[in-house]
Coordinates of C-alpha atoms and ligand atoms in Angstrom, one line a residue:
Chain A
X1 CA -5.2 15.2 -19.6
X2 CA -3.2 14.7 -22.4
X3 CA -2.5 10.3 -24.0
X4 CA 1.0 10.5 -25.2
X5 CA 2.4 7.7 -26.7
X6 CA 4.8 6.3 -23.4
X7 CA 8.3 5.1 -24.0
X8 CA 12.1 5.4 -22.4
X9 CA 13.0 4.8 -19.0
X10 CA 10.1 5.9 -16.0
X11 CA 10.4 6.1 -12.3
X12 CA 8.4 4.9 -9.6
X13 CA 6.6 7.8 -8.1
X14 CA 7.6 7.5 -3.8
X15 CA 6.1 9.7 -1.3
X16 CA 9.6 11.1 -0.5
X17 CA 10.0 13.0 -4.1
X18 CA 6.4 14.7 -4.0
X19 CA 7.4 17.6 -3.7
X20 CA 10.3 17.7 -6.3
X21 CA 8.6 15.8 -8.7
X22 CA 5.2 19.0 -8.5
X23 CA 7.8 21.8 -7.8
X24 CA 10.7 21.2 -10.1
X25 CA 8.8 18.8 -12.8
X26 CA 11.5 16.7 -13.9
X27 CA 12.5 15.5 -17.6
X28 CA 10.8 12.2 -16.8
X29 CA 9.2 9.8 -19.5
X30 CA 6.5 9.1 -17.1
X31 CA 5.8 7.6 -13.6
X32 CA 5.2 4.1 -12.3
X33 CA 2.8 4.4 -9.0
X34 CA 1.5 1.2 -6.8
X35 CA -2.6 1.8 -7.4
X36 CA -3.3 0.6 -4.2
X37 CA -1.4 3.9 -2.2
X38 CA -4.4 5.6 -3.7
X39 CA -7.2 4.0 -3.3
X40 CA -8.0 4.4 0.5
X41 CA -8.4 2.1 3.3
X42 CA -12.5 0.3 3.4
X43 CA -15.3 3.0 3.2
X44 CA -12.1 5.6 2.2
X45 CA -11.2 7.2 -1.0
X46 CA -7.8 8.7 -3.0
X47 CA -7.5 11.6 -0.7
X48 CA -4.6 13.5 -0.2
X49 CA -2.5 11.3 -2.0
X50 CA -4.7 11.5 -4.9
X51 CA -5.4 15.1 -4.7
X52 CA -1.8 14.8 -5.5
X53 CA -1.6 12.1 -7.9
X54 CA -4.0 13.8 -10.0
X55 CA -1.4 16.7 -9.8
X56 CA 1.1 14.5 -10.8
X57 CA -0.6 13.7 -13.8
X58 CA -1.3 16.4 -15.6
X59 CA 2.2 16.7 -16.1
X60 CA 3.2 12.9 -17.0
X61 CA 1.7 10.4 -18.0
X62 CA 1.4 7.1 -15.5
X63 CA 1.5 3.5 -14.8
X64 CA -1.1 1.7 -12.6
X65 CA 1.3 -0.8 -10.3
X66 CA -0.7 -3.4 -7.9
X67 CA 0.2 -5.2 -5.6
X68 CA -2.9 -6.7 -4.8
X69 CA -4.9 -7.9 -7.4
X70 CA -4.3 -11.6 -6.0
X71 CA -4.5 -12.9 -9.6
X72 CA -3.1 -16.6 -8.3
X73 CA -6.0 -16.5 -5.1
X74 CA -8.2 -19.6 -4.9
X75 CA -10.5 -17.0 -2.7
X76 CA -13.4 -15.1 -4.9
X77 CA -11.9 -12.3 -6.9
X78 CA -12.6 -9.1 -4.2
X79 CA -14.8 -6.7 -6.6
X80 CA -14.4 -4.2 -4.0
X81 CA -11.5 -3.7 -5.1
X82 CA -11.7 -4.1 -8.6
X83 CA -14.3 -1.3 -8.8
X84 CA -11.8 0.7 -6.6
X85 CA -9.3 0.0 -9.3
X86 CA -11.4 0.4 -12.1
X87 CA -12.6 4.1 -10.5
X88 CA -8.8 4.9 -9.8
X89 CA -8.2 4.2 -13.5
X90 CA -11.0 6.3 -15.1
X91 CA -9.3 9.1 -13.1
X92 CA -5.7 8.6 -14.2
X93 CA -6.5 7.4 -17.4
X94 CA -3.1 5.6 -16.8
X95 CA -0.2 4.2 -20.2
X96 CA -1.0 0.6 -18.4
X97 CA -1.9 -1.1 -15.4
X98 CA -0.2 -3.9 -14.5
X99 CA -0.1 -6.5 -11.4
X100 CA 2.0 -9.7 -10.5
X101 CA 1.9 -13.2 -11.3
X102 CA 1.3 -14.7 -7.7
X103 CA -1.5 -14.6 -4.9
X104 CA -0.9 -12.7 -1.9
X105 CA -3.4 -14.8 0.4
X106 CA -5.7 -17.4 0.5
X107 CA -8.7 -18.7 2.8
X108 CA -9.7 -15.1 4.2
X109 CA -6.2 -14.1 4.8
X110 CA -3.9 -11.6 3.1
X111 CA -0.3 -11.8 4.1
X112 CA 0.6 -8.8 1.5
X113 CA 3.2 -10.6 -0.2
X114 CA 3.9 -11.9 -3.9
X115 CA 3.6 -15.6 -2.8
X116 CA 4.6 -18.0 -5.7
X117 CA 2.3 -20.1 -7.5
X118 CA 2.7 -23.4 -9.0
X119 CA 2.9 -23.9 -12.5
X120 CA 0.5 -26.3 -13.5
X121 CA -1.8 -27.0 -15.3
X122 CA -4.4 -26.6 -13.2
X123 CA -3.4 -23.2 -11.9
X124 CA -2.8 -21.9 -15.7
X125 CA -6.7 -22.5 -15.9
X126 CA -7.2 -20.3 -13.2
X127 CA -5.0 -17.8 -12.9
X128 CA -6.9 -17.5 -16.7
X129 CA -9.7 -17.2 -16.6
X130 CA -9.4 -14.7 -13.3
X131 CA -7.4 -12.5 -15.5
X132 CA -10.8 -12.5 -17.9
X133 CA -12.8 -11.5 -15.5
X134 CA -10.6 -9.0 -14.3
X135 CA -10.5 -7.2 -17.7
X136 CA -14.0 -7.4 -17.8
X137 CA -14.7 -6.0 -14.6
X138 CA -12.2 -3.2 -15.2
X139 CA -12.7 -2.5 -19.0
X140 CA -9.0 -2.2 -19.3
X141 CA -6.3 -5.1 -20.6
X142 CA -3.7 -5.8 -17.9
X143 CA 0.0 -6.7 -18.1
X144 CA 1.2 -9.2 -15.5
X145 CA 4.4 -9.4 -13.7
X146 CA 7.2 -12.0 -13.0
X147 CA 8.1 -11.8 -9.3
X148 CA 10.7 -12.8 -7.4
X149 CA 10.5 -16.2 -6.1
X150 CA 12.4 -18.1 -3.2
X151 CA 10.7 -21.5 -3.4
X152 CA 9.3 -24.1 -6.1
X153 CA 7.0 -26.8 -5.6
X154 CA 7.9 -30.7 -6.7
X155 CA 5.1 -31.1 -9.1
X156 CA 5.5 -28.0 -11.3
X157 CA 4.7 -29.0 -14.5
X158 CA 6.5 -26.7 -17.0
X159 CA 8.5 -23.6 -16.4
X160 CA 7.8 -20.2 -15.1
X161 CA 8.2 -18.6 -19.0
X162 CA 6.1 -21.6 -20.1
X163 CA 3.3 -20.8 -17.5
X164 CA 3.5 -16.8 -18.7
X165 CA 3.3 -18.1 -22.6
X166 CA 0.5 -20.6 -21.4
X167 CA -1.6 -17.4 -19.7
X168 CA -0.8 -14.6 -22.3
X169 CA -2.1 -17.6 -25.1
X170 CA -5.7 -17.9 -23.4
X171 CA -6.1 -14.1 -22.2
X172 CA -3.7 -12.1 -25.1
X173 CA -3.2 -10.1 -21.6
X174 CA 0.1 -8.6 -21.5
X175 CA 3.7 -8.8 -19.8
X176 CA 5.1 -6.3 -17.4
X177 CA 9.1 -8.5 -17.3
X178 CA 11.4 -7.7 -14.6
X179 CA 14.3 -8.8 -15.5
X180 CA 15.9 -8.3 -12.2
X181 CA 13.4 -10.8 -10.5
X182 CA 13.7 -13.3 -13.7
X183 CA 17.6 -13.1 -12.2
X184 CA 16.8 -13.1 -8.6
X185 CA 14.8 -16.5 -9.5
X186 CA 17.5 -18.1 -12.1
X187 CA 20.1 -18.0 -8.9
X188 CA 17.8 -18.9 -6.6
X189 CA 16.2 -22.1 -8.5
X190 CA 18.9 -22.9 -11.1
X191 CA 17.9 -22.0 -14.3
X192 CA 19.1 -19.6 -17.5
X193 CA 17.6 -16.0 -17.3
X194 CA 18.3 -16.2 -21.2
X195 CA 16.4 -19.3 -21.7
X196 CA 13.4 -17.9 -19.9
X197 CA 13.7 -14.6 -22.1
X198 CA 13.5 -16.7 -25.3
X199 CA 10.8 -18.2 -23.7
X200 CA 8.2 -15.3 -23.7
X201 CA 6.2 -14.1 -26.9
X202 CA 7.5 -11.2 -28.5
X203 CA 4.4 -9.0 -29.2
X204 CA 3.2 -9.3 -25.6
X205 CA 6.3 -7.6 -23.6
X206 CA 4.4 -3.9 -22.5
X207 CA 7.0 -2.8 -19.8
X208 CA 10.0 -3.8 -18.1
X209 CA 11.5 -3.4 -14.4
X210 CA 15.0 -2.9 -13.4
X211 CA 15.6 -2.9 -10.0
X212 CA 18.1 -3.8 -7.3
X213 CA 18.6 -7.1 -5.1
X214 CA 20.1 -8.3 -2.1
X215 CA 22.2 -11.6 -1.0
X216 CA 20.9 -13.3 2.4
X217 CA 21.9 -16.4 3.5
X218 CA 22.5 -17.8 0.1
X219 CA 19.4 -16.1 -1.4
X220 CA 18.9 -13.3 -3.8
X221 CA 16.3 -11.4 -2.3
X222 CA 14.1 -8.7 -4.5
X223 CA 14.6 -6.1 -2.0
X224 CA 14.8 -2.7 -4.5
X225 CA 17.3 -1.1 -2.3
X226 CA 20.2 -1.6 -4.3
X227 CA 21.6 0.1 -8.1
X228 CA 21.1 -2.2 -10.7
X229 CA 23.7 -5.0 -10.7
X230 CA 25.7 -5.6 -13.2
X231 CA 24.1 -9.5 -14.1
X232 CA 21.1 -8.0 -14.4
X233 CA 22.4 -5.3 -16.7
X234 CA 23.4 -8.0 -19.0
X235 CA 20.3 -9.3 -19.0
X236 CA 18.7 -6.4 -19.7
X237 CA 20.4 -5.6 -22.7
X238 CA 19.5 -9.4 -23.9
X239 CA 15.9 -8.7 -23.3
X240 CA 16.1 -5.2 -25.1
X241 CA 17.5 -7.2 -28.3
X242 CA 14.5 -9.1 -28.0
X243 CA 11.9 -7.1 -27.1
X244 CA 13.2 -3.7 -28.5
X245 CA 13.2 -0.5 -26.2
X246 CA 10.0 -1.2 -24.0
X247 CA 9.1 1.4 -21.6
X248 CA 11.4 0.3 -18.4
X249 CA 11.3 1.0 -15.3
X250 CA 13.5 1.6 -12.5
X251 CA 12.2 0.0 -9.0
X252 CA 14.0 2.1 -6.1
X253 CA 11.8 1.4 -2.8
X254 CA 13.9 1.1 0.0
X255 CA 16.8 3.4 0.9
X256 CA 15.3 5.6 -1.1
X257 CA 18.1 7.9 -3.0
X258 CA 17.9 11.4 -4.2
X259 CA 15.7 12.1 -7.4
X260 CA 19.3 12.8 -9.3
X261 CA 20.1 9.4 -8.3
X262 CA 17.6 7.9 -9.9
X263 CA 17.5 10.2 -12.7
X264 CA 21.1 8.8 -13.4
X265 CA 20.4 4.7 -13.2
X266 CA 17.8 5.7 -15.6
X267 CA 19.9 7.2 -18.2
X268 CA 22.1 4.2 -18.1
X269 CA 18.8 2.4 -18.7
X270 CA 18.4 4.5 -21.5
X271 CA 21.8 4.0 -22.4
X272 CA 21.8 0.5 -23.0
X273 CA 18.2 0.6 -25.1
X274 CA 19.8 2.8 -27.5
X275 CA 23.0 1.1 -27.9
X276 CA 20.9 -2.4 -28.6
X277 CA 19.1 -0.2 -31.4
X278 CA 22.2 1.3 -32.7
X279 CA 24.1 -1.9 -32.8
X280 CA 20.6 -3.5 -34.6
X281 CA 20.5 -0.4 -37.2
Chain B
X19 CA 4.8 -40.0 -5.0
X20 CA 1.2 -38.9 -3.6
X21 CA -1.2 -37.0 -6.0
X22 CA -0.6 -33.2 -5.8
X23 CA -2.7 -31.3 -3.6
X24 CA -5.3 -29.2 -5.3
X25 CA -4.3 -25.1 -5.6
X26 CA -6.8 -24.2 -3.4
X27 CA -5.5 -26.6 -0.1
X28 CA -1.8 -26.0 -1.3
X29 CA -2.7 -22.2 -0.7
X30 CA -4.4 -23.0 2.4
X31 CA -1.2 -25.2 4.4
X32 CA 1.1 -22.4 2.9
X33 CA -0.6 -18.8 4.3
X34 CA -0.9 -21.0 7.6
X35 CA 2.8 -22.0 7.9
X36 CA 4.0 -18.1 7.1
X37 CA 1.2 -16.7 9.5
X38 CA 2.4 -18.4 12.7
X39 CA 3.9 -16.0 14.8
X40 CA 5.5 -18.8 16.6
X41 CA 8.3 -18.8 13.4
X42 CA 9.0 -21.4 10.8
X43 CA 10.0 -24.8 12.6
X44 CA 6.9 -24.6 15.1
X45 CA 4.5 -24.2 12.0
X46 CA 6.2 -26.9 10.4
X47 CA 5.5 -29.4 13.4
X48 CA 1.6 -28.5 12.3
X49 CA -0.3 -30.8 10.1
X50 CA -0.7 -28.2 7.6
X51 CA 3.1 -27.4 7.9
X52 CA 4.0 -31.0 7.2
X53 CA 1.8 -30.9 4.0
X54 CA 3.1 -27.8 3.0
X55 CA 6.5 -29.1 3.4
X56 CA 6.4 -32.1 0.8
X57 CA 5.4 -30.3 -2.2
X58 CA 8.1 -27.8 -2.1
X59 CA 11.1 -28.7 -4.4
X60 CA 14.8 -29.8 -2.9
X61 CA 16.3 -30.5 -6.0
X62 CA 19.0 -27.9 -4.3
X63 CA 19.7 -26.4 -1.4
X64 CA 18.6 -24.4 0.4
X65 CA 16.5 -26.3 2.2
X66 CA 12.6 -26.6 1.9
X67 CA 13.2 -25.1 5.4
X68 CA 14.6 -22.5 4.5
X69 CA 12.8 -21.4 1.7
X70 CA 9.3 -21.2 3.3
X71 CA 11.6 -18.6 6.3
X72 CA 12.0 -16.7 3.6
X73 CA 8.3 -15.7 3.4
X74 CA 7.9 -16.3 6.8
X75 CA 10.0 -14.2 8.1
X76 CA 9.2 -11.5 6.0
X77 CA 5.3 -11.5 6.7
X78 CA 5.8 -10.3 10.5
X79 CA 8.5 -7.6 9.6
X80 CA 6.6 -6.2 7.0
X81 CA 3.0 -6.1 8.0
X82 CA 5.2 -4.7 11.6
X83 CA 6.4 -2.0 9.5
X84 CA 3.7 -1.0 7.9
X85 CA 1.1 -0.5 11.6
X86 CA 4.5 1.5 12.5
X87 CA 4.2 3.5 9.5
X88 CA 0.7 4.3 10.6
X89 CA 0.4 4.8 13.8
X90 CA 4.0 6.4 14.0
X91 CA 2.9 8.3 17.7
X92 CA 1.7 5.0 19.0
X93 CA 5.0 3.0 18.4
X94 CA 7.1 6.3 19.7
X95 CA 5.5 6.5 23.0
X96 CA 6.0 2.4 23.5
X97 CA 9.6 2.3 22.2
X98 CA 10.3 -0.8 19.9
X99 CA 10.1 -3.5 21.9
X100 CA 6.8 -2.8 23.6
X101 CA 4.8 -1.8 19.8
X102 CA 6.5 -5.0 18.4
X103 CA 4.9 -7.0 21.3
X104 CA 1.5 -5.0 20.8
X105 CA 1.9 -5.7 17.1
X106 CA 2.2 -9.1 18.0
X107 CA -0.6 -9.6 20.1
X108 CA -2.6 -7.9 17.4
X109 CA -1.6 -9.5 14.8
X110 CA -2.3 -13.1 16.3
X111 CA -6.4 -12.0 16.3
X112 CA -6.8 -10.5 13.8
X113 CA -4.9 -10.9 10.5
X114 CA -5.4 -8.7 7.5
X115 CA -8.3 -9.7 5.2
X116 CA -8.4 -6.8 3.0
X117 CA -6.3 -6.0 -0.1
X118 CA -5.1 -2.4 1.4
X119 CA -2.8 -2.7 4.3
X120 CA -4.4 0.4 5.6
X121 CA -7.6 -1.4 6.8
X122 CA -5.1 -3.3 8.7
X123 CA -5.3 -1.1 11.7
X124 CA -8.7 -0.1 12.1
X125 CA -9.5 -2.6 14.9
X126 CA -6.6 -1.6 16.8
X127 CA -7.5 1.1 18.8
X128 CA -10.3 -1.2 20.3
X129 CA -7.7 -4.1 20.7
X130 CA -4.4 -1.6 22.8
X131 CA -6.9 -0.2 25.3
X132 CA -7.8 -4.0 26.4
X133 CA -3.9 -4.7 26.2
X134 CA -1.8 -5.1 29.3
X135 CA 0.2 -2.6 28.0
X136 CA -2.9 -0.4 28.2
X137 CA -1.9 -0.3 32.0
X138 CA 1.4 0.7 32.1
X139 CA 0.7 3.3 29.3
X140 CA -3.5 4.5 29.5
X141 CA -3.7 6.4 26.8
X142 CA -2.7 3.9 24.4
X143 CA -6.5 3.4 23.5
X144 CA -6.8 7.3 22.9
X145 CA -3.9 7.4 21.0
X146 CA -4.9 4.7 18.9
X147 CA -7.9 6.2 17.9
X148 CA -6.3 9.4 17.4
X149 CA -3.9 7.9 14.3
X150 CA -7.1 5.9 13.1
X151 CA -8.7 8.6 12.6
X152 CA -6.1 11.1 11.2
X153 CA -5.4 8.1 8.3
X154 CA -9.3 8.2 7.9
X155 CA -9.2 11.7 6.9
X156 CA -5.7 11.3 4.9
X157 CA -7.9 9.0 2.8
X158 CA -11.4 11.2 2.5
X159 CA -11.8 13.3 -0.1
X160 CA -12.7 17.1 0.8
X161 CA -15.4 19.3 -0.7
X162 CA -15.0 22.3 -2.7
X163 CA -14.1 25.3 -0.9
X164 CA -17.3 27.1 0.7
X165 CA -19.1 29.7 -1.6
X166 CA -19.3 32.6 0.4
X167 CA -22.5 33.7 -1.9
X168 CA -24.3 30.8 -0.5
X169 CA -25.6 33.5 2.6
X170 CA -26.2 36.2 0.9
X171 CA -28.8 33.5 -1.1
X172 CA -30.7 32.8 1.6
X173 CA -34.5 34.4 2.8
X174 CA -35.4 34.9 6.6
X175 CA -37.0 31.9 6.4
X176 CA -34.0 29.7 5.1
X177 CA -32.4 31.2 8.2
X178 CA -34.3 29.7 9.9
X179 CA -34.0 25.9 8.9
X180 CA -30.5 26.6 7.6
X181 CA -27.6 23.5 8.6
X182 CA -24.4 23.6 7.7
X183 CA -22.1 21.4 5.7
X184 CA -19.0 20.6 7.3
X185 CA -15.9 19.0 5.1
X186 CA -16.3 15.3 5.2
X187 CA -12.6 14.7 6.7
X188 CA -13.7 16.6 9.6
X189 CA -14.3 14.3 13.2
X190 CA -14.7 14.9 16.6
X191 CA -12.9 12.7 19.0
X192 CA -13.2 13.0 23.2
X193 CA -10.2 11.5 24.7
X194 CA -9.4 10.8 28.7
X195 CA -5.8 12.1 27.4
X196 CA -4.2 14.8 25.8
X197 CA -2.8 12.4 23.2
X198 CA -2.9 15.1 20.8
X199 CA 0.8 16.6 22.4
X200 CA 1.9 12.9 21.4
X201 CA 1.0 13.3 18.1
X202 CA 2.4 16.4 17.9
X203 CA 5.7 15.0 18.6
X204 CA 5.3 11.8 16.9
X205 CA 8.6 12.9 14.3
X206 CA 10.3 14.1 17.1
X207 CA 13.1 12.0 18.7
X208 CA 11.5 9.3 21.1
X209 CA 13.8 10.2 23.5
X210 CA 11.2 12.9 25.1
X211 CA 8.2 10.8 24.7
X212 CA 8.5 8.9 28.0
X213 CA 6.1 11.4 29.4
X214 CA 3.4 10.1 31.2
X215 CA 0.3 11.1 33.1
X216 CA -0.6 10.3 36.5
X217 CA -4.8 11.7 36.2
X218 CA -6.9 11.4 33.0
X219 CA -6.8 15.2 31.6
X220 CA -10.3 14.7 29.6
X221 CA -10.2 16.8 26.2
X222 CA -12.4 17.1 23.1
X223 CA -10.3 17.1 19.4
X224 CA -11.2 17.8 15.9
X225 CA -9.1 16.3 13.1
X226 CA -9.8 17.5 9.7
X227 CA -7.3 17.6 6.9
X228 CA -6.3 20.9 4.8
X229 CA -4.5 21.6 2.2
X230 CA -1.2 20.4 3.4
X231 CA -1.7 17.6 5.7
X232 CA -4.2 16.2 8.8
X233 CA -4.6 18.9 11.0
X234 CA -5.2 17.9 14.8
X235 CA -6.3 20.6 17.4
X236 CA -7.7 20.5 20.5
X237 CA -11.3 22.2 21.0
X238 CA -13.0 24.2 24.3
X239 CA -16.1 22.1 25.3
X240 CA -18.6 24.5 24.4
X241 CA -17.3 25.2 20.7
X242 CA -17.1 21.3 20.6
X243 CA -20.4 20.5 21.9
X244 CA -21.9 23.1 19.1
X245 CA -19.8 21.6 16.7
X246 CA -20.9 18.1 17.4
X247 CA -24.7 19.5 17.3
X248 CA -23.8 21.4 13.6
X249 CA -22.2 18.1 12.2
X250 CA -25.2 16.4 13.5
X251 CA -27.3 18.4 11.5
X252 CA -29.4 20.7 14.2
X253 CA -30.1 23.9 12.1
X254 CA -27.5 26.8 12.9
X255 CA -30.4 29.4 15.3
X256 CA -31.3 25.9 17.2
X257 CA -27.3 25.3 17.7
X258 CA -26.4 28.6 18.8
X259 CA -29.3 28.9 20.9
X260 CA -28.4 26.1 22.7
X261 CA -24.6 26.6 23.2
X262 CA -25.3 29.2 25.6
X263 CA -22.4 30.8 24.4
X264 CA -22.1 35.2 23.6
X265 CA -22.5 36.2 20.3
X266 CA -19.0 37.4 19.6
X267 CA -17.6 34.3 20.9
X268 CA -19.6 32.4 18.6
X269 CA -18.8 34.4 15.4
X270 CA -14.9 33.7 16.7
X271 CA -15.7 30.2 16.5
X272 CA -17.2 30.6 12.9
X273 CA -14.7 32.5 11.8
X274 CA -12.4 30.4 12.8
X275 CA -13.9 27.4 11.2
X276 CA -14.7 29.2 8.0
X277 CA -11.2 29.8 8.0
X278 CA -9.7 26.3 8.6
X279 CA -12.2 24.9 5.6
X280 CA -14.0 23.4 7.9
X281 CA -17.3 24.4 7.0
X282 CA -18.4 23.5 3.0
X283 CA -21.9 25.1 2.3
X284 CA -25.4 25.4 3.6
X285 CA -27.9 23.0 3.7
Ligands
FE2_7 FE1 8.7 -4.9 -10.4

């Protein structure tokens, strides 16, 4: 398994496309997978999904993207989970390990959702301490992703981007900047997406996400079931101007279209990257 | 304004609100709901209630969808409405306590067998048990293929003590209803699903994983008992002698088990 420098626009690897990817070897610079799908339940292991992923990994670089780290929860860190993550990473040798800046459950209940944190000093200290423990446990640095949110708290002490910048400064972790999530939260909470970008430390951004959202009852909801929207393409161009052409992923998890349609969306993102970079030159 | 709650308390209130079966409005009348609502910003519409509802609504639907994808034959056999009722009742008793959603169904078989729906669908517990075994086989690593040379290396004395090593994905299941048929139909249209057996028809099943996917096959009583005994570590000669089967029959079982990749070595 060769280590390659990763760039360009990758795709999320979903089971409906396993056969296509393994038999046709489409031209995709890298894939992102959901880490938990390859860990198995308690007492289990990677099994069949990991057999498939190992084959994909022989041909492509892979990013491990988790949904269950629950870095913001006040429950103790789950070291069995971290051991499984560490072991998966040692098999797959991902080019990056990421998860979300959120909590997924508390008081022993896992809600399996990306729940928003209050942006307070207390929460920033709490998250930073846990990121350091996670990085120690898995022996790798991680990047944290901003989530879409539908509520904020009265006792917030700073903006979301200031919260992220503070955690990056304390821990040295990377940022997976989800441009769609910034737009969704900007509309839901009334902030300016470009101001958000300006608050994120440039050197910390290791990867970006693009996805589509839905509109329901006055909210934008991060459903990953549509093409990337025009305002998100615009914000993405601004992000590329600030952070450069960092590896970017098209997330499409519901009503998953054909592989060719995903590639078309990726090509559009690459065009934005190339256009911004050419203009800069 | 009162001083801000510690993060742990806030998360406890919110988790209680979002997992309330009766929905967000009922949850907001509880002490935890009242406390949580106080800390949700209402600087701009929608209201705190509507903002909390986004997470409440998504909670049940997400877990229902996940269990539906892991128990497709159960969902198909019960129909959407009954499946939804079963899962709502299940989640009231068993919340997820694992980072992996696949763990959520670990107690569904036991729960279903005692659920009111199992009066109308008496095979419900068996079918859940089978689908849980299928999921377990999917997430178990296989051993490398059998090396036939291990047999020729055995001395006659070793043969007396030799026991077979089986693939770790293999499990055996005794069922009271022929639920393997429902499992085989899990992806076909639901209208054919209403098969109701009036009396139990006990059966023996083997579940394992091959190169492609998980396999479920029905076994004859004698083959099942011999396989079960071998899997417990009984030596080959002892298991064969106890089976009472003819040599030809034994040979055909072993040939089939080896061909299917169930036998992985000798101990
Ligand atoms: Fe994302």
